[in-house]
């Protein structure tokens, strides 16, 4: 954006008399960012500015040596702010405020005598030009003019030498609030007002000012940088990566056919083959989370032999764990057995990976004990052979459920049921566990919300807390003394005080769901626990100054208002110090005060850490594989470093344990991708495509293998060649935004396409979109039907409070 302003030089009648000069017309073409740069740092024109001063001689008069001014054409780089602003105010210009109207009018007057007789009051003419501009720094220019106008009628004293230097260099000084005129002071005035010259800035000060100027100029040198400076999102709709959207659309078409390979009458339509390959690669998948579920769902069992290992046999839709914890939906409505996800996988092993041999490509798995009350099934699974012909081994490597760690050589615990499974490619998606061990007592007394079992335990704990607070020992009417009544009331309130640690999406949604649940069961008309209406309280503890830090500022502020309106006690900028059976200790960062708060239930939703198997795997990988936070560094094809070249490409790390850095379009440096379900799901689908297509993962970039003489071009290979995918493209994350529920049928929506924001919204409409997205993202049509039924049941009959 370029603004053009014409200045005609005239003389202020109040100024000192000076000889007539030639009329001067000035044309300035200034970048709006450079104007702010000049007035903020007081530097001369630089970069995009072009300032031309054309002086057209109108008349020639006698010039005195003290105010000698040439009338010929000149071209100079002006410094309109620094010398005059420092001379008159002694302080730098302040940052420019942004105009609230978007457009303002700027009138600048420069004065010069038109009559040879300067004493004539009628010999002055005023020529002004008004320019309308959208420059956001224009108000600062006007403010600067108004601030220095007080000095124009009586400028401070300066030496004769200094005045002459200013005149000879065409420096500019303010004459009134409207503009600037070429400064020439008469000789008589210069002699009277002579004073010592100002101190010359030191070299260090000049370098510091130059560094500040360069830094600021970089910040405002473009529209993108200027938006970042104002804290706005620099992206526009034109920045959407259309090519990535097209590729994702074509990938979905391919996925729709590939995921049915081997599942329809034993045929592979894209390969044109009638039976599965005899020499299929064995793919060992660890976990049943978002990445593993996406991989298993899309992987071609016609081309790959897939074995899944996980402590649980199902995938859970984790964003709805908070809803399940209060009975809005049931656990089974948002889970899907992994065998149902892909019925044609070779095997599922219910166990936990506890060791790995990278060199020999084997994983040690501790099997889950399959036992009932009568111990009927104990030991059967450890002896049953699987299709991979695992070798049962006796070992003392035991995974301790209580300490969440792998214990070796624990002879007192006895030999564990451990088997070894071989693989060609290891898909490591073991996920993370709650990082509650960093706070004393949190691991023992906090409830987590990572799995369906966590949600079930929390739901049981909430029900028990309600019943515990309803017992006779905490009811006032059983006591005669007033002090006993106060003690009973205080204890009753403690038993139903819920503390949630963590202000991320999990913590905020849990606070909103609990608020809805307690409001329903405590309503005066038919609430089952209406006698606890004034006792139940929810406290949200967060170490940052705002909740939902990943969302935009407007949505974060709305979340605070919504939670506060529902009565949720917010403890921001507060750190959890200790957790006990019936209390927590918190530390306020701003004041340094510590406080002990009695609570009944404490929920940990503050952070996650990798499971112990990740450390076991990193111990056999090169040092370059160790990423921040215990994660595994991977390249753009999700391959982690290996000790040997022969093993490179055999291990792919996906999901929360993978650390893949990506650089956004307008970011100066790359950042690790977030640990979210979106990232994990897209990585799982990407890994499935790599193996379905048959890329050689040992090469960089992975390429399609050469066809043998007996092999022909399949439909899949022709499809890839037509798309130009003989070499595998790297993984690109396409963010679709963030959603969060805050209670009372209000949600927050931050919808994006990649890094480009589409819209932000909150309220009832956002709540409808939140439910629509969660419904559409369910694992199967069965889950969608069950979720809808649960929502209708909750609206009609309320949440179930039965404790089973």
mmCIF file with all atom_site columns, C-alpha atoms in Angstrom, residues 239 573 594 613:
data_model
loop_
_atom_site.group_PDB
_atom_site.id
_atom_site.type_symbol
_atom_site.label_atom_id
_atom_site.label_alt_id
_atom_site.label_comp_id
_atom_site.label_asym_id
_atom_site.label_entity_id
_atom_site.label_seq_id
_atom_site.pdbx_PDB_ins_code
_atom_site.Cartn_x
_atom_site.Cartn_y
_atom_site.Cartn_z
_atom_site.occupancy
_atom_site.B_iso_or_equiv
_atom_site.pdbx_formal_charge
_atom_site.auth_seq_id
_atom_site.auth_comp_id
_atom_site.auth_asym_id
_atom_site.auth_atom_id
_atom_site.pdbx_PDB_model_num
ATOM 1 C CA . UNK A 1 239 ? -2.812 -19.509 1.587  1.00 0.00 ? 239 UNK A CA 1
ATOM 2 C CA . UNK A 1 573 ? -1.320 -19.460 37.118 1.00 0.00 ? 573 UNK A CA 1
ATOM 3 C CA . UNK A 1 594 ? 0.796  -22.028 49.220 1.00 0.00 ? 594 UNK A CA 1
ATOM 4 C CA . UNK A 1 613 ? 8.506  -49.430 26.290 1.00 0.00 ? 613 UNK A CA 1
#
